[in-house]
Coordinates of C-alpha atoms and ligand atoms in Angstrom, one line a residue:
M1 CA 118.7 155.5 60.9
K2 CA 115.9 155.0 63.2
R3 CA 114.3 151.0 62.5
Q4 CA 110.9 150.9 62.0
G5 CA 108.8 151.1 65.5
S6 CA 111.6 152.1 67.3
L7 CA 112.2 154.9 69.8
Y8 CA 115.9 155.1 69.1
A9 CA 118.6 156.0 66.1
G10 CA 122.2 157.9 66.2
P11 CA 125.6 156.7 66.0
V12 CA 126.0 155.6 69.3
Y13 CA 122.9 153.5 69.4
E14 CA 123.6 151.8 66.2
M15 CA 127.4 151.1 67.5
A16 CA 125.8 149.6 70.7
R17 CA 123.2 147.1 68.1
K18 CA 126.1 146.2 65.8
Q19 CA 128.0 144.9 68.6
F20 CA 125.1 143.4 70.2
D21 CA 124.3 141.5 66.9
D22 CA 128.1 140.6 66.3
V23 CA 128.0 138.7 69.4
A24 CA 124.6 137.4 69.0
D25 CA 125.7 135.7 65.7
H26 CA 128.3 133.9 67.2
L27 CA 126.1 133.0 70.0
Q28 CA 123.0 132.0 67.4
I29 CA 120.5 133.3 69.0
P30 CA 117.5 133.1 66.9
A31 CA 115.7 136.8 66.0
D32 CA 112.8 137.2 68.1
E33 CA 115.1 136.1 71.3
R34 CA 117.4 139.0 70.0
E35 CA 114.7 141.6 70.4
R36 CA 113.6 140.6 73.9
I37 CA 117.1 141.0 74.8
F38 CA 118.3 144.0 73.4
T39 CA 115.6 146.1 73.7
P40 CA 115.1 148.6 76.3
K41 CA 112.4 148.1 79.1
R42 CA 111.6 151.6 79.8
A43 CA 112.7 155.2 78.7
I44 CA 111.5 158.2 80.4
A45 CA 112.0 161.8 79.2
V46 CA 111.5 164.5 81.5
A47 CA 111.1 168.4 81.3
C48 CA 113.3 169.8 83.9
P49 CA 112.5 173.5 84.6
I50 CA 114.4 176.0 86.9
H51 CA 114.6 179.5 88.0
R52 CA 118.1 181.2 86.5
D53 CA 120.2 183.4 88.7
D54 CA 119.0 186.6 86.2
G55 CA 115.2 185.5 87.2
S56 CA 114.3 183.6 83.6
V57 CA 113.2 180.2 83.7
A58 CA 115.0 177.7 81.6
V59 CA 113.7 174.1 80.7
Y60 CA 116.3 171.2 80.4
Q61 CA 115.5 168.0 78.7
G62 CA 116.5 164.8 80.9
F63 CA 116.0 161.2 80.2
R64 CA 116.6 157.7 81.9
V65 CA 116.5 154.4 80.2
Q66 CA 116.2 151.3 81.9
H67 CA 117.8 148.4 80.0
H68 CA 116.5 145.1 82.1
L69 CA 114.9 144.3 85.1
T70 CA 115.4 140.9 84.8
L71 CA 118.6 140.2 87.5
G72 CA 117.4 142.6 90.0
P73 CA 117.3 146.6 90.1
T74 CA 118.9 148.4 87.3
K75 CA 122.2 150.4 87.8
G76 CA 123.9 153.3 86.0
G77 CA 125.1 156.9 86.0
T78 CA 123.7 160.2 85.2
R79 CA 125.1 162.3 82.6
F80 CA 125.1 166.0 82.5
A81 CA 126.3 167.2 79.0
P82 CA 124.8 169.1 75.9
S83 CA 124.7 166.1 73.6
V84 CA 122.9 163.9 75.6
D85 CA 119.5 162.6 74.0
L86 CA 117.3 159.4 74.5
S87 CA 119.2 157.4 72.0
E88 CA 123.0 157.8 73.7
V89 CA 121.3 157.1 77.1
A90 CA 119.8 153.9 75.5
A91 CA 122.9 153.0 74.2
L92 CA 125.1 153.5 77.3
A93 CA 122.3 151.6 79.4
I94 CA 122.6 148.7 77.0
W95 CA 126.5 148.4 77.8
M96 CA 126.1 148.7 81.4
S97 CA 123.6 145.5 81.3
W98 CA 126.7 143.3 79.7
K99 CA 129.2 145.4 82.1
C100 CA 127.1 144.3 85.1
A101 CA 126.4 140.9 84.0
L102 CA 129.9 140.2 83.0
A103 CA 131.2 141.4 86.7
G104 CA 128.5 138.9 88.1
L105 CA 126.6 141.8 89.7
P106 CA 122.7 141.7 90.4
Y107 CA 121.8 144.4 88.0
G108 CA 120.3 145.3 84.7
G109 CA 122.0 148.5 83.1
A110 CA 120.4 152.0 83.4
K111 CA 121.7 155.5 82.3
G112 CA 120.5 158.9 82.4
G113 CA 121.0 162.3 81.8
I114 CA 120.1 165.8 81.2
A115 CA 121.0 168.0 78.1
V116 CA 123.0 171.0 79.9
D117 CA 126.4 172.0 79.9
P118 CA 126.9 171.9 83.5
A119 CA 129.6 174.8 83.1
S120 CA 127.4 177.1 82.2
L121 CA 125.3 177.1 85.5
S122 CA 126.2 178.6 88.7
M123 CA 126.3 176.4 91.9
R124 CA 122.5 177.4 92.5
E125 CA 121.4 176.5 89.5
L126 CA 123.1 173.1 89.3
E127 CA 121.5 172.3 92.5
S128 CA 118.0 173.4 91.1
V129 CA 118.3 171.2 87.9
S130 CA 119.9 168.0 89.8
R131 CA 117.0 168.1 92.2
R132 CA 114.4 168.9 89.8
Y133 CA 115.9 166.1 87.5
M134 CA 115.6 163.7 90.3
Q135 CA 112.2 165.0 91.8
E136 CA 110.9 164.0 88.2
M137 CA 112.3 160.5 88.3
I138 CA 110.9 159.6 91.6
P139 CA 107.9 157.4 90.1
F140 CA 110.6 155.1 88.4
V141 CA 113.4 154.6 90.4
G142 CA 114.1 153.4 93.8
P143 CA 116.4 151.4 95.7
H144 CA 115.1 148.1 94.2
V145 CA 114.2 149.4 91.3
D146 CA 116.6 151.6 89.7
V147 CA 119.8 153.0 91.4
M148 CA 121.6 156.1 89.8
A149 CA 125.3 156.9 90.3
P150 CA 127.7 159.7 88.6
D151 CA 128.8 160.0 85.0
M152 CA 130.2 162.4 82.9
G153 CA 129.4 165.8 83.9
T154 CA 128.1 164.9 87.4
N155 CA 129.8 164.0 91.0
E156 CA 129.7 163.3 94.4
Q157 CA 127.9 166.5 95.3
I158 CA 125.2 166.1 92.4
M159 CA 124.5 162.3 93.8
A160 CA 124.3 164.0 97.5
W161 CA 121.4 166.1 96.2
F162 CA 119.6 163.2 94.4
M163 CA 119.6 161.3 97.8
D164 CA 118.5 164.1 99.8
T165 CA 115.6 165.0 97.2
Y166 CA 114.5 161.3 97.4
S167 CA 114.9 161.4 101.1
M168 CA 113.0 164.1 101.5
Y169 CA 109.9 162.8 99.6
Q170 CA 110.0 159.8 101.2
G171 CA 110.3 161.1 104.8
R172 CA 113.3 159.1 105.6
T173 CA 116.7 159.0 104.8
V174 CA 117.5 156.7 101.9
R175 CA 121.2 156.5 101.0
E176 CA 120.8 153.3 98.9
I177 CA 118.8 155.4 95.9
V178 CA 122.4 156.6 94.5
T179 CA 126.0 155.8 94.5
G180 CA 129.0 157.8 93.9
K181 CA 127.8 159.7 97.1
P182 CA 130.3 161.6 99.4
V183 CA 131.4 159.4 101.8
D184 CA 130.1 161.9 104.8
A185 CA 126.4 161.3 103.2
G186 CA 126.4 157.5 103.0
G187 CA 128.7 156.5 100.3
T188 CA 131.9 154.0 100.7
V189 CA 135.5 154.7 100.8
G190 CA 136.9 154.0 97.2
R191 CA 134.0 154.7 94.9
R192 CA 135.7 158.1 93.9
E193 CA 138.7 156.4 93.0
A194 CA 137.3 153.1 91.8
T195 CA 137.0 153.2 88.1
G196 CA 140.4 155.0 87.4
R197 CA 142.1 152.5 90.0
G198 CA 140.3 149.5 88.1
V199 CA 141.5 150.8 84.8
A200 CA 145.0 151.0 86.3
Y201 CA 144.6 147.4 87.7
L202 CA 143.8 145.9 84.5
V203 CA 146.3 147.9 82.7
D204 CA 148.8 145.8 84.7
R205 CA 147.4 142.8 84.5
A206 CA 147.7 143.2 80.4
M207 CA 151.3 144.3 81.0
A208 CA 152.0 141.1 83.0
Q209 CA 150.9 139.1 80.1
L210 CA 152.7 140.6 77.4
Q211 CA 155.7 140.8 79.5
M212 CA 156.0 144.4 79.9
N213 CA 157.4 146.5 82.7
P214 CA 155.5 149.2 83.9
Q215 CA 158.5 151.2 84.9
G216 CA 159.6 153.6 82.4
S217 CA 156.6 152.5 79.9
T218 CA 154.6 155.4 78.7
A219 CA 150.8 156.1 78.4
V220 CA 148.6 159.1 77.1
V221 CA 145.1 159.8 78.6
Q222 CA 142.5 162.0 77.1
G223 CA 139.9 163.2 79.5
F224 CA 141.2 164.1 82.7
G225 CA 138.0 164.1 84.9
N226 CA 136.9 161.6 87.3
V227 CA 138.1 158.7 85.7
G228 CA 140.8 159.9 83.5
S229 CA 142.9 161.5 86.1
V230 CA 142.7 159.0 88.5
A231 CA 143.9 156.2 86.3
A232 CA 146.5 158.7 85.0
L233 CA 147.6 159.4 88.8
C234 CA 147.5 155.3 89.5
L235 CA 149.6 154.5 86.1
A236 CA 152.2 157.0 87.6
E237 CA 152.5 155.7 90.7
R238 CA 153.0 152.2 89.1
G239 CA 156.0 153.8 87.5
L240 CA 154.7 154.9 84.0
K241 CA 155.4 157.9 82.5
I242 CA 152.5 160.0 81.7
I243 CA 153.6 161.9 78.7
A244 CA 150.4 163.2 77.3
V245 CA 147.0 164.2 79.0
S246 CA 143.9 166.2 77.7
D247 CA 140.6 167.5 78.7
H248 CA 137.9 169.5 76.3
T249 CA 139.7 172.9 77.1
A250 CA 143.7 172.0 76.4
A251 CA 146.3 168.9 75.6
Y252 CA 149.6 168.8 77.1
L253 CA 152.8 166.7 75.7
D254 CA 156.0 165.9 77.4
R255 CA 157.8 162.8 76.5
K256 CA 160.0 163.2 79.5
G257 CA 156.5 162.6 81.7
L258 CA 154.0 164.9 82.8
D259 CA 153.8 165.8 86.5
V260 CA 150.1 164.3 87.1
P261 CA 150.0 165.7 90.8
A262 CA 150.7 169.3 89.6
L263 CA 148.3 168.9 86.9
L264 CA 145.6 167.2 89.4
K265 CA 146.4 169.8 91.7
H266 CA 145.5 172.7 88.3
V267 CA 142.2 170.7 87.9
G268 CA 141.6 170.8 91.9
A269 CA 141.5 174.8 91.5
Y270 CA 140.4 175.8 88.2
R271 CA 138.4 172.7 87.3
T272 CA 139.8 172.4 83.8
L273 CA 143.4 171.9 82.3
R274 CA 143.3 175.4 80.5
G275 CA 146.1 177.4 81.6
F276 CA 148.4 174.4 82.8
S277 CA 151.6 175.1 80.6
S278 CA 152.0 177.2 77.6
E279 CA 155.1 175.2 76.7
L280 CA 153.6 171.9 76.7
L281 CA 150.4 172.5 74.7
C282 CA 150.1 170.2 71.9
D283 CA 147.3 169.4 69.4
P284 CA 144.4 167.1 70.5
A285 CA 143.9 165.6 67.5
Q286 CA 147.7 164.3 67.5
L287 CA 147.0 162.9 71.2
L288 CA 145.5 159.4 70.4
T289 CA 148.1 158.6 67.7
E290 CA 150.9 159.5 69.7
P291 CA 153.6 156.6 70.4
C292 CA 153.1 155.4 73.7
D293 CA 152.4 152.0 75.6
V294 CA 149.4 152.3 76.8
L295 CA 146.6 154.6 75.6
V296 CA 143.9 155.3 77.9
P297 CA 140.8 157.0 76.4
A298 CA 138.8 158.3 79.3
A299 CA 136.5 161.2 78.0
T300 CA 133.7 160.3 75.5
E301 CA 132.2 157.4 72.9
R302 CA 133.4 157.3 69.5
V303 CA 136.7 159.2 69.5
I304 CA 138.3 156.0 68.0
N305 CA 137.2 155.8 64.3
A306 CA 138.5 154.1 61.5
D307 CA 141.2 156.8 60.6
I308 CA 142.6 157.3 64.1
A309 CA 142.7 153.3 64.8
A310 CA 144.9 152.8 61.3
R311 CA 147.1 155.4 62.8
L312 CA 147.2 154.1 66.6
Q313 CA 150.9 153.5 67.9
C314 CA 150.0 152.2 71.2
R315 CA 150.8 148.4 72.4
I316 CA 147.3 148.4 75.1
L317 CA 144.2 150.2 74.4
A318 CA 142.5 150.7 77.6
E319 CA 139.0 151.7 77.4
A320 CA 138.1 153.6 80.5
A321 CA 135.2 155.7 78.6
N322 CA 132.2 153.8 77.3
G323 CA 131.8 153.1 73.7
P324 CA 135.5 154.8 72.7
T325 CA 136.2 152.9 69.6
T326 CA 133.7 152.5 66.6
P327 CA 132.3 149.2 65.0
E328 CA 134.9 150.0 62.1
A329 CA 137.5 150.9 63.9
D330 CA 137.2 147.6 65.7
E331 CA 137.6 146.1 62.7
I332 CA 140.6 147.4 61.9
L333 CA 142.2 146.8 65.6
V334 CA 140.8 143.1 64.8
H335 CA 142.1 142.3 61.4
R336 CA 145.2 144.7 60.6
K337 CA 146.2 145.6 64.1
R338 CA 146.4 142.6 65.9
D339 CA 149.3 143.5 67.9
I340 CA 147.2 146.2 70.0
F341 CA 145.8 144.7 73.3
V342 CA 142.6 146.0 73.7
I343 CA 141.0 145.8 77.5
P344 CA 137.3 146.4 76.2
D345 CA 134.9 149.3 78.1
I346 CA 132.6 146.7 80.0
L347 CA 135.4 145.1 81.4
C348 CA 138.0 148.2 81.6
N349 CA 135.7 150.3 83.2
A350 CA 133.8 148.0 85.9
G351 CA 135.9 149.2 88.7
G352 CA 132.9 152.0 89.2
V353 CA 129.9 149.9 89.2
I354 CA 131.4 147.4 91.2
V355 CA 132.2 149.4 93.9
S356 CA 128.8 151.5 93.5
Y357 CA 127.4 147.7 94.1
F358 CA 129.6 147.6 97.5
E359 CA 128.0 150.9 98.5
W360 CA 124.2 149.8 97.5
V361 CA 125.2 146.9 99.6
Q362 CA 126.8 148.8 102.8
D363 CA 123.7 151.3 102.8
L364 CA 121.1 148.3 102.7
Q365 CA 122.7 146.8 105.8
W366 CA 123.9 149.9 107.3
F367 CA 127.6 148.4 107.5
F368 CA 130.4 150.1 106.5
W369 CA 133.7 148.8 104.9
N370 CA 137.0 149.9 105.5
E371 CA 139.2 151.0 102.4
K372 CA 141.5 147.5 102.2
E373 CA 138.3 145.5 101.8
V374 CA 136.7 147.7 99.6
F375 CA 140.0 147.5 97.7
E376 CA 140.7 143.9 97.8
R377 CA 137.0 142.5 96.8
L378 CA 137.3 145.2 94.0
H379 CA 140.6 143.5 92.7
Q380 CA 139.1 140.0 92.9
A381 CA 136.2 140.8 90.8
L382 CA 138.3 142.4 88.1
E383 CA 140.5 139.6 88.4
R384 CA 137.7 137.4 87.9
S385 CA 136.2 139.2 84.9
F386 CA 139.8 139.5 83.4
Q387 CA 140.4 135.6 83.4
R388 CA 136.7 134.9 82.2
V389 CA 137.5 137.2 78.9
M390 CA 141.2 136.0 78.3
E391 CA 139.8 132.4 78.4
R392 CA 136.7 133.2 76.6
A393 CA 138.8 135.0 74.2
R394 CA 141.0 131.8 73.6
T395 CA 138.4 129.1 73.4
D396 CA 135.9 130.8 71.1
G397 CA 138.9 132.6 68.8
L398 CA 136.9 136.1 69.8
S399 CA 138.3 139.2 70.3
H400 CA 138.7 140.8 73.8
R401 CA 135.4 142.8 72.9
D402 CA 133.4 140.1 71.9
A403 CA 134.4 137.7 74.3
A404 CA 133.4 139.9 77.3
M405 CA 130.3 140.9 75.2
A406 CA 129.6 136.9 74.7
I407 CA 130.0 136.3 78.4
G408 CA 127.5 139.5 79.6
V409 CA 124.9 138.7 76.7
E410 CA 124.9 135.3 77.5
V411 CA 123.9 135.7 81.7
V412 CA 121.3 137.8 80.6
R413 CA 119.8 135.5 78.2
Q414 CA 119.7 132.8 81.0
A415 CA 118.6 134.4 83.2
K416 CA 115.5 135.4 81.0
Q417 CA 115.2 132.2 79.5
R418 CA 114.7 130.7 83.5
R419 CA 112.2 133.3 84.4
G420 CA 110.3 132.4 81.1
L421 CA 108.1 135.1 79.7
F422 CA 105.2 136.7 81.6
P423 CA 102.1 136.2 81.5
Ligands
LIG501 P1 133.9 163.9 84.0 O1 133.1 164.6 83.6 O2 134.4 163.4 85.2 O3 135.1 163.8 83.3 C1 135.3 163.6 81.4 C2 136.4 164.5 80.9 O4 136.5 164.2 79.5 C3 137.0 165.9 81.3 O5 137.9 166.0 81.5 C4 136.6 166.4 80.1 O6 137.1 167.8 79.9 C5 136.9 165.7 79.3 N1 136.4 165.8 77.5 C6 135.2 165.6 77.4 N2 135.3 165.5 76.2 C7 136.5 165.5 75.3 C8 137.1 165.6 74.0 N3 136.3 165.7 73.3 N4 138.4 165.4 74.0 C9 139.0 165.6 75.4 N5 138.5 165.3 76.4 C10 137.3 165.5 76.7 O7 133.5 162.2 83.6 P2 134.1 160.7 84.2 O8 133.1 160.3 84.9 O9 135.5 160.9 84.4 O10 133.7 160.0 82.7 C11 134.5 159.7 81.8 C12 134.0 158.9 80.6 O11 134.2 157.2 81.8 C13 132.8 158.7 80.3 O12 132.5 157.7 78.7 C14 132.0 158.0 81.4 O13 130.8 157.3 80.8 C15 133.0 156.8 81.5 N6 132.8 156.1 82.9 C16 132.3 156.8 84.0 C17 132.6 155.9 85.0 C18 132.5 156.8 86.8 O14 132.5 156.5 87.7 N7 132.3 158.0 86.8 C19 132.2 154.8 85.3 C20 132.6 154.2 84.1 C21 132.3 154.5 83.1

């Protein structure tokens, strides 16, 4: 349901609102101040027409939402998926704000996307729609205004096209307009793996806290794209058995442990998991409730609803995707399934934006770091956030999600209060 006067509606946006209101209640934020903190600053909708290979013209709807500009430029990914709409993008932008604030980055949140299935386009069509989208965004973005990055359905190549399009318009190379670029086009080492590596680092920390041994523990990973595949590989390297994985085309289960490098090789060659094995196929609906030590949803929003939450059989829920758990599912985790250690999304997948920040800093300075420097700083940043969330959860008696959100919301609130309200 759309609130009166609001541009936004829908379950994902309502979910972001509910999470915020719960934390705002805890922080006793007055109603008028809530609106100032929560309402997105800018929303842009554009039409992206392109020539298709068959000579016809197709028009794709594109969006970008910039949540707040109080701490610096906005930062956030660009999603290519048929389900993308303004309200989903707004919710993702708002989550980015709390994530950046929790990680101590000088950014507000943003998100963008195009309502398109990238798999339905040829390479030339994909390049056309990517370039047209960036061209339409030029009046609204900039290295000190709004910096894009990859998300679902986009990758390093698309970031290189974005950067090139913006640079052509400026008449000079502007690497710092997007992050997640290929290293040979001004990206940083470690960005492609950063989100998945960060997930594995935090799973490690949670296991240490619970005195669990990674060797021989089991993990299930939903989504085998950039984040899920790297998380699976890093967990396997730590000794965990990856017993099940899935993407939107197939799900596989083997309680003896799947061969993750072979899965990666298959996806490298065929883009999806389809066709990897006929013996190991399983029902995708069964995946999330499979008994395991670590469950990693790394696909999309709202996959863990109340029904699934009641049937979860994991010890650690590592939210690699944004918004995988609905508020109704959260109620169950908080009240009935307290033994599940939740690593909330704005902490769990923050490795991506942290290394994006490193990439932006390196691009602005034309001074590049090596892999050791990138990962050491990433781990330091994640460790700091992890400690702060654990401490806040303890002192305030909050769930990990509410503790992480409380820290993020407080940072934004404080900055707005200090700056005052213009004019
Ligand atoms: P991606 O496009 O590389 O991969 C998405 C994967 O999810 C694909 O394997 C796809 O087949 C699968 N998938 C989609 N719908 C599914 C479904 N219903 N069931 C099972 N699998 C499904 O995207 P990504 O970059 O890996 O992003 C995944 C999630 O992580 C998203 O929620 C994204 O917002 C979040 N995230 C990504 C980054 C990043 O750096 N890429 C950073 C932070 C958060």
